[in-house]
Structures are given as structure tokens and as C-alpha cells.
XYZ file of C-alpha atoms in Angstrom:
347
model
C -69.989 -58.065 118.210
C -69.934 -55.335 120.452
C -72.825 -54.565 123.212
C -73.722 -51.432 124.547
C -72.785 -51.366 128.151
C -75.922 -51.326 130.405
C -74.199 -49.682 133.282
C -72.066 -46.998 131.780
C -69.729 -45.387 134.094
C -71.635 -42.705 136.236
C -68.886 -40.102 135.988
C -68.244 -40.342 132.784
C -72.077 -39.628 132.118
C -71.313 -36.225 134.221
C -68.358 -35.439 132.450
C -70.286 -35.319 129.154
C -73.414 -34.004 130.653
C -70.903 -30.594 132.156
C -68.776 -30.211 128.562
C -72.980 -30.339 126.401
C -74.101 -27.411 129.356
C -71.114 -25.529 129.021
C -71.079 -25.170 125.880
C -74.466 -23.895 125.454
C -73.952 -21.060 127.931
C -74.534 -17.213 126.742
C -71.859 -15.854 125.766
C -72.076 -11.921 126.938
C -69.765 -8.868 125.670
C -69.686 -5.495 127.303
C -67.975 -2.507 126.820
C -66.847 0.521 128.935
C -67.516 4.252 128.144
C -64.238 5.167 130.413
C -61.259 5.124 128.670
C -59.035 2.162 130.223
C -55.423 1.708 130.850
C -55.296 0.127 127.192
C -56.789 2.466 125.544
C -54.141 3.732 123.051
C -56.401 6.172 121.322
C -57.189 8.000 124.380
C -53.420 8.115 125.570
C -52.549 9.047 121.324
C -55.059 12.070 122.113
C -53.465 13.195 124.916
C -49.818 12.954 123.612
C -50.849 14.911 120.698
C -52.848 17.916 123.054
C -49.558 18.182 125.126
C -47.730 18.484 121.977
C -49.776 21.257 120.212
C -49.189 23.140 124.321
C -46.163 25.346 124.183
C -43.639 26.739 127.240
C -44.061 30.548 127.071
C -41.539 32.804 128.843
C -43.365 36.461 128.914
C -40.499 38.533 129.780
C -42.041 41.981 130.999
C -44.998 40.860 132.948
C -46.688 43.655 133.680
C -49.761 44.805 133.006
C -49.867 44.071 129.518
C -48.100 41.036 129.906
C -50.048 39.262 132.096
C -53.627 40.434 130.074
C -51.855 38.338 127.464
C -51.151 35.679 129.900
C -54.213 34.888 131.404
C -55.189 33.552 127.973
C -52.177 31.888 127.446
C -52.575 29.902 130.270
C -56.732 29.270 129.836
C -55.617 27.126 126.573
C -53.430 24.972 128.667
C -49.788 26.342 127.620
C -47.409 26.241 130.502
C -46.606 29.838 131.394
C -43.423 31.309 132.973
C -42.598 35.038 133.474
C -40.487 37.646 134.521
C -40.615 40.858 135.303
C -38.000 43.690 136.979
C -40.835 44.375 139.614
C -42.229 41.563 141.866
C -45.110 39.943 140.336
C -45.045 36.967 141.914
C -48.605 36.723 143.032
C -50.057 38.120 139.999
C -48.717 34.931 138.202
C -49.437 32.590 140.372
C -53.000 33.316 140.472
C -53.205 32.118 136.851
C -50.956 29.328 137.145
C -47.631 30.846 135.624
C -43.763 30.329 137.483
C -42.189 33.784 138.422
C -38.458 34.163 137.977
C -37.190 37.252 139.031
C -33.540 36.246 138.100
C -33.744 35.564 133.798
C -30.469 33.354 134.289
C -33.113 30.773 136.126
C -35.508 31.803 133.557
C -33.846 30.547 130.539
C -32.292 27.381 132.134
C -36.272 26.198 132.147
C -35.667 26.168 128.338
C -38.991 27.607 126.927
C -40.462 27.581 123.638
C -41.407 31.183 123.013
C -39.516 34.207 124.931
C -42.119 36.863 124.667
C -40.808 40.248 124.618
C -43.677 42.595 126.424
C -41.811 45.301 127.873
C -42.676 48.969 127.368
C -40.495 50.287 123.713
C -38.181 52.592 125.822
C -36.971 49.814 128.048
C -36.809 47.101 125.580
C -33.369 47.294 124.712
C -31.974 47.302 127.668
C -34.550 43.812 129.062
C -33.448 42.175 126.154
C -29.488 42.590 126.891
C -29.942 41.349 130.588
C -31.425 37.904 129.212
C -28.461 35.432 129.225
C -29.212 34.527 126.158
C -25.950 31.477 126.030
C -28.961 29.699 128.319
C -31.601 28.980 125.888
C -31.887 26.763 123.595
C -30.086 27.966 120.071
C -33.360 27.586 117.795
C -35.376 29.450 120.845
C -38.645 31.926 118.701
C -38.676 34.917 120.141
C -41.690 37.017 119.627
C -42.966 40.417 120.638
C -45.971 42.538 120.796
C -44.903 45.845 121.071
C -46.994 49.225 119.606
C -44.154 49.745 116.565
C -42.529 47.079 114.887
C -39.454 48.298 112.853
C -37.663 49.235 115.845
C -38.328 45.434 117.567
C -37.378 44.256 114.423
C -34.236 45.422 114.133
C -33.206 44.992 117.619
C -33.864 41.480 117.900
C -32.369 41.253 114.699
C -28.930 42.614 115.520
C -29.211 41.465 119.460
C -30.083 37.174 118.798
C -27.917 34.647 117.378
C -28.509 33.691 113.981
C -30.450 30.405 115.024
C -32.883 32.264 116.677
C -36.407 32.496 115.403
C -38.138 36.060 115.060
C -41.548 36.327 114.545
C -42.254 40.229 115.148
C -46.446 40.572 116.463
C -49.081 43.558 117.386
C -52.257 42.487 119.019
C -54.301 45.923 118.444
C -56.100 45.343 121.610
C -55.674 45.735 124.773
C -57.030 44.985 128.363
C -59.561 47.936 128.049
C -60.494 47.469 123.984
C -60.650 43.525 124.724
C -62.481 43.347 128.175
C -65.297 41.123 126.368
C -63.194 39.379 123.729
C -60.634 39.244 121.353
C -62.647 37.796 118.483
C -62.719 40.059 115.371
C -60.109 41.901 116.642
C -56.555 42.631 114.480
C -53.798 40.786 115.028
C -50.610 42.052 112.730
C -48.066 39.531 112.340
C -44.640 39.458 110.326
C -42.702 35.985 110.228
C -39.047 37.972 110.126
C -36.987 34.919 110.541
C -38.285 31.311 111.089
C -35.555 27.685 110.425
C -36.866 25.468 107.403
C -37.646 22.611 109.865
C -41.026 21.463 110.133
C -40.880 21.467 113.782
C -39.610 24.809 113.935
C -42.341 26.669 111.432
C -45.051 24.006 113.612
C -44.054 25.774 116.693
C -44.456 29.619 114.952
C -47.383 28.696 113.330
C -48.644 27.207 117.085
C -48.205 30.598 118.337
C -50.012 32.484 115.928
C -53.021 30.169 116.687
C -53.422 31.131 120.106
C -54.706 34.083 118.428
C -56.682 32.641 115.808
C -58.606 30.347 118.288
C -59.682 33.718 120.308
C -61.354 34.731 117.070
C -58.586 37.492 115.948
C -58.277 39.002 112.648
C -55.339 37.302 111.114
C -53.513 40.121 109.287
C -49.987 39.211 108.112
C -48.002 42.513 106.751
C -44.440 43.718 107.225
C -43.126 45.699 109.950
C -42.535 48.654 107.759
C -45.711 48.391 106.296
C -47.237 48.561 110.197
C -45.454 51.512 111.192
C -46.629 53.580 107.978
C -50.120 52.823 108.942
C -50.643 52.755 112.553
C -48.705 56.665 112.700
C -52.073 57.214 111.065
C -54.321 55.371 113.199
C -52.851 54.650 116.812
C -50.648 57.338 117.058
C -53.205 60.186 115.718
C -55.771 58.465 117.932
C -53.399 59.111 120.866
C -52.262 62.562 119.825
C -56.000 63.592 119.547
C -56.973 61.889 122.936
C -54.161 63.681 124.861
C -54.737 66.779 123.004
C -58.428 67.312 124.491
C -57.359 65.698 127.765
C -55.310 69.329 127.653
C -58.729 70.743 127.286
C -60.059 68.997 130.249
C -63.708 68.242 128.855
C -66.275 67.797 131.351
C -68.859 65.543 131.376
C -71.915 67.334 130.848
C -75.869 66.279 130.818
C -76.549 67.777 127.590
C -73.302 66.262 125.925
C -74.240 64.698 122.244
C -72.950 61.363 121.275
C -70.194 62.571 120.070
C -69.079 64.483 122.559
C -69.379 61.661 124.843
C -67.005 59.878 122.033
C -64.309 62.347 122.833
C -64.730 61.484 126.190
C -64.602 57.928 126.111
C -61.354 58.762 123.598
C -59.659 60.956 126.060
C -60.047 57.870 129.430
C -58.943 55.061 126.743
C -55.531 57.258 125.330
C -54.961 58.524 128.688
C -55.345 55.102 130.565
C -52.110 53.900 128.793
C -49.030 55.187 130.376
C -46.965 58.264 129.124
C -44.127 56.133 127.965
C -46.303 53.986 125.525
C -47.289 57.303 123.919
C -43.835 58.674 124.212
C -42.415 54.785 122.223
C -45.118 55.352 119.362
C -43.301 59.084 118.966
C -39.881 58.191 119.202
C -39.398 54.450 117.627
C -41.887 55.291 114.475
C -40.368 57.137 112.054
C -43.816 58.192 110.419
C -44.876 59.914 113.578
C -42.892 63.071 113.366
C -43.987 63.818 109.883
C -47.938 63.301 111.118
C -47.261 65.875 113.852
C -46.515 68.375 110.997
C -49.366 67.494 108.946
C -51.241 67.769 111.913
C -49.888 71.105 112.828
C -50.343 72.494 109.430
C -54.041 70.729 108.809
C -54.767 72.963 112.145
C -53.521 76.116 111.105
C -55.303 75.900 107.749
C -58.713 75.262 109.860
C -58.032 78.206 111.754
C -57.120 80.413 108.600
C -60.157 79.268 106.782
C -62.512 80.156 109.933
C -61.166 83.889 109.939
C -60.738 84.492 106.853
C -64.526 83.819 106.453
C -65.100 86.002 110.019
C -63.317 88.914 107.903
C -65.150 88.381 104.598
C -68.541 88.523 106.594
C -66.876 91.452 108.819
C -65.861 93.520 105.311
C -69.094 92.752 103.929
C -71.305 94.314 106.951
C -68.732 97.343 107.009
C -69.668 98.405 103.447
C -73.394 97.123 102.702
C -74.618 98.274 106.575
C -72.514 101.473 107.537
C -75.120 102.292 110.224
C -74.240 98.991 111.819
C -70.665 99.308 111.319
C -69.967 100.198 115.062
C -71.461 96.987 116.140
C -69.684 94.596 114.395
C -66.602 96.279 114.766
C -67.004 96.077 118.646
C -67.414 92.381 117.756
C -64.451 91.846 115.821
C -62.800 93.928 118.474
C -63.769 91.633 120.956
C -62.262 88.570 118.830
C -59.212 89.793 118.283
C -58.681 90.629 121.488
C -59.059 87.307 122.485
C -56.793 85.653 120.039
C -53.325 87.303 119.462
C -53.366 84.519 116.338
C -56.460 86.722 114.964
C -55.266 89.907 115.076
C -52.010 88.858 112.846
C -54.755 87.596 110.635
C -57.019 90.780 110.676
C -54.057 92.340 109.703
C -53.010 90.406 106.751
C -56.344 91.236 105.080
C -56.174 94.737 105.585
């Protein structure tokens, strides 16, 4: 029969005593609010942020170019640019690489080559770009005033592999000083490869855009042209028209008036050769010059014709005030050879 052992062995009894205390110790968890070194959903974030980020080339970084830029680069895309003039500091300031050779340009391999030179130089920018340096599925994009005439060029100037996805943002530094949101954006997807990660990278593009709030307005480059000779281009045409004039600003000008004015400093802020490029690369713009022309003469035929009508009138119901009011029309015709032929065709 066994006995209990009066005198167990005094380490033993510690042994036993440590394992029962340990075992009924808390046990505590605790977490951490900063993402750690393991955390693979933070890194998966990150990787997919640097993969939605494009490598823009904005060749023609001018003044224009680098309005465009500046956004470009406050979404995070990595920015490079050239230019034929020395912008060097203008694109460092918002983060962006300067190449003034395009040989070192397109050996940095971008994403997008932006086209953002004035129309009447764009041909010849686009045939200096070596293009045997990019790579062969490279999207090019522009965002010049007229579109057919891009269209075509890139067209007939890139390698078949090459993406074209043809752009207008109908804003500009002035129009957009507090914002792009609401305003259009005309886009026409001319030639973009099948692959997913080529349309991904067009459609990455175009969200740049949509993320400042733009009007999304896809429509073909012909389709563009026909409509902006009757919008842009008459705007212009109007705005350089009464900058002929020179309008002062007066202290009893309406609203409108000061509308013309603010029309005339917004046309006449944009160079010469931007006005010149909406006349000369849209075929629609000759055609509104003569309806313009013609809608003018009519005004003035309509406005003396009715001078004469009120002038023949007078003559026969008021001879005693016939002398006055033929000093007046005198005076008018005088004035205005234009008038006179008119004066007489009705007599």
C-alpha cells in the first residue's frame, strides 16, 4: 500500500506551484493603427496607386503645356517634358524632368507622348521625335484647337502599333483659373490595341479629366471641327474684330458692353498663331467667314434701306421739311461711300 510522502520534494512543490501561476496569467492582445512591415494590404494599396499613375511626356511645354501639367503632376503621375525653348525651371517647379534633346526623351520610355504644340508647328515637332525610341504600343494623345488635321497627321506620321487617342480640353489657363469641373472635354479614341492593358492605360488618361470634374463628351474629330468653326472660331473672329475697334472702357458701359470687353482680352490673350491654326487646319472656317461676311452686309442693307424708306417718306408727306432731312441724309452718305451706292440703288 502506498503512503503519501510527508516530506515531498521542495522543488518539485515550486515547479508545480510556477506551471498553476503561469498558466493563470492574462493573456493581453493589442493592435497597431500604423501599418507594419507585414501589412500586405497596405503594400497591395500602394502597388495598385502606382499602377493607376502614368509616365507623361508633354512634348511642347509651353504655356499651355505646362497649365496642363501642373495637374498632371498634383494627381501623382510622373511628368517629363520638352520643349524647343528652355523651360527647365518652369518644370521643375512642379516636379516634371526637362529634356531638351527628344532622343533622351523617348529613351525614358513614357506612357503617354502628349502632343501640345501650337497647330502650325505640329508637324514639324512631331517629325523631330525619334520615334524608333519608344516603346512600339506608345498612346499618343493631343489637345490641340482642331482635330481632323491632328488626326490625320498622327495617323500617317506613327507606326501602326501606336495608340491615338485625339483630345480638346475647351479650357484654358484663363477660362479654368478656378477649376476645370463642368467644363468640356471632347475626346475621340482614333486608334487604341485590343489588350486590356492597353485600353486600361487610354481609359487612365481620360480620367485625369474626369476626376477634375470635366464634361466627358466623346464625338469624332470631324464632328468637332463642324462645330467648334461655329463656336471657337466665331468667338475669336468676333473678339479680334472689335479689338480692331479698340473699345474703351467706359463708366457708363452696360453689361454687355463690358461682355465685349471681357471677349476682346480673352480672344486676344491667345497668340496670333492659335487663331491663325483654327483658320487654316479647319476646313469649316473659311465657309463661316463668308456667312459672316454676307450676314454683315445684309445687316447693313436692311439698316439703309429702312434710313431711305423713312427718308422717302418725310420727302413726300413733309415737303416743308424736305431740306432738313435731306441735309441729313447728305450728311450720311457722306460718311459712308457703302451708303451712297445704296441711296443710289433705290433711286
Amino acid at each position: 500500500m502506498m503512503s503519501l510522502c510527508p516530506n515531498p520534494n521542495p522543488s518539485f512543490l515550486h515547479l508545480h506551484h510556477h506551471r498553476h501561476r503561469h498558466r493563470r496569467r492574462p493573456f493581453f492582445v493589442r493592435s497597431l493603427d500604423a501599418a507594419q512591415s507585414f501589412d500586405f494590404e497596405s503594400r497591395a494599396v500602394d502597388r495598385l496607386n502606382a499602377k493607376s499613375k502614368l509616365k507623361i511626356a508633354v512634348v511642347g511645354f509651353g504655356n499651355y503645356g505646362q497649365f496642363l501639367a501642373r495637374t498632371f503632376a498634383a494627381q501623382g503621375h510622373t511628368l517629363l517634358a520638352h520643349s524647343r525653348s528652355d523651360h527647365s525651371a518652369a518644370a521643375a517647379a512642379i516636379g516634371a524632368s526637362f529634356f531638351r534633346d527628344p532622343h533622351d526623351l523617348c529613351e525614358q520610355h513614357p506612357d503617354v507622348v502628349l502632343l501640345s504644340t501650337s497647330i502650325l508647328s505640329a508637324a514639324d515637332v512631331l517629325n523631330t521625335l525619334p520615334l524608333g525610341r519608344l516603346r512600339r504600343s506608345t498612346l499618343f494623345a493631343d489637345v490641340l484647337s482642331v482635330k481632323e488635321f491632328p488626326r490625320n497627321l498622327l495617323l500617317s506620321a506613327l507606326p501602326p502599333d501606336f495608340d491615338i487617342l485625339c483630345t480638346h480640353p475647351m479650357f484654358g489657363p484663363e477660362s479654368a483659373r478656378h477649376g476645370w469641373a463642368g467644363l468640356p472635354f471632347v475626346f475621340d479614341k482614333v486608334r487604341i490595341g485590343e489588350s486590356e492593358e492597353r485600353i486600361s492605360r487610354c481609359n487612365r488618361f481620360l480620367e485625369i479629366f474626369e476626376k477634375e470634374g470635366c464634361r466627358m463628351v466623346e464625338m469624332s474629330c470631324a464632328e468637332h471641327d463642324h462645330k467648334t468653326a461655329e463656336s471657337q472660331f466665331l468667338t475669336h473672329t468676333i473678339g479680334r474684330i472689335l479689338a480692331k475697334l479698340g473699345p474703351e472702357d467706359v463708366d457708363i458701359g452696360t453689361k454687355g458692353y463690358q461682355t465685349l470687353l471681357e471677349l476682346v482680352q480673352n480672344t486676344c490673350n491667345d497668340s496670333f498663331d492659335l487663331y491663325n491654326g483654327l483658320f487654316m487646319y479647319n476646313k469649316n472656317a473659311t465657309e463661316l467667314l463668308d456667312r459672316l461676311d454676307f450676314a454683315f452686309t445684309e445687316l447693313k442693307k436692311e439698316l439703309f434701306g429702312n434710313l431711305h424708306d423713312i427718308l422717302r417718306k418725310q420727302l413726300f408727306e413733309n415737303p416743308e421739311e424736305s431740306n432738313e432731312y435731306i441735309a441729313r441724309h447728305n450728311l450720311l452718305v457722306g460718311k459712308c461711300d457703302w451708303v451712297q451706292a445704296c441711296q443710289t440703288e433705290v433711286t
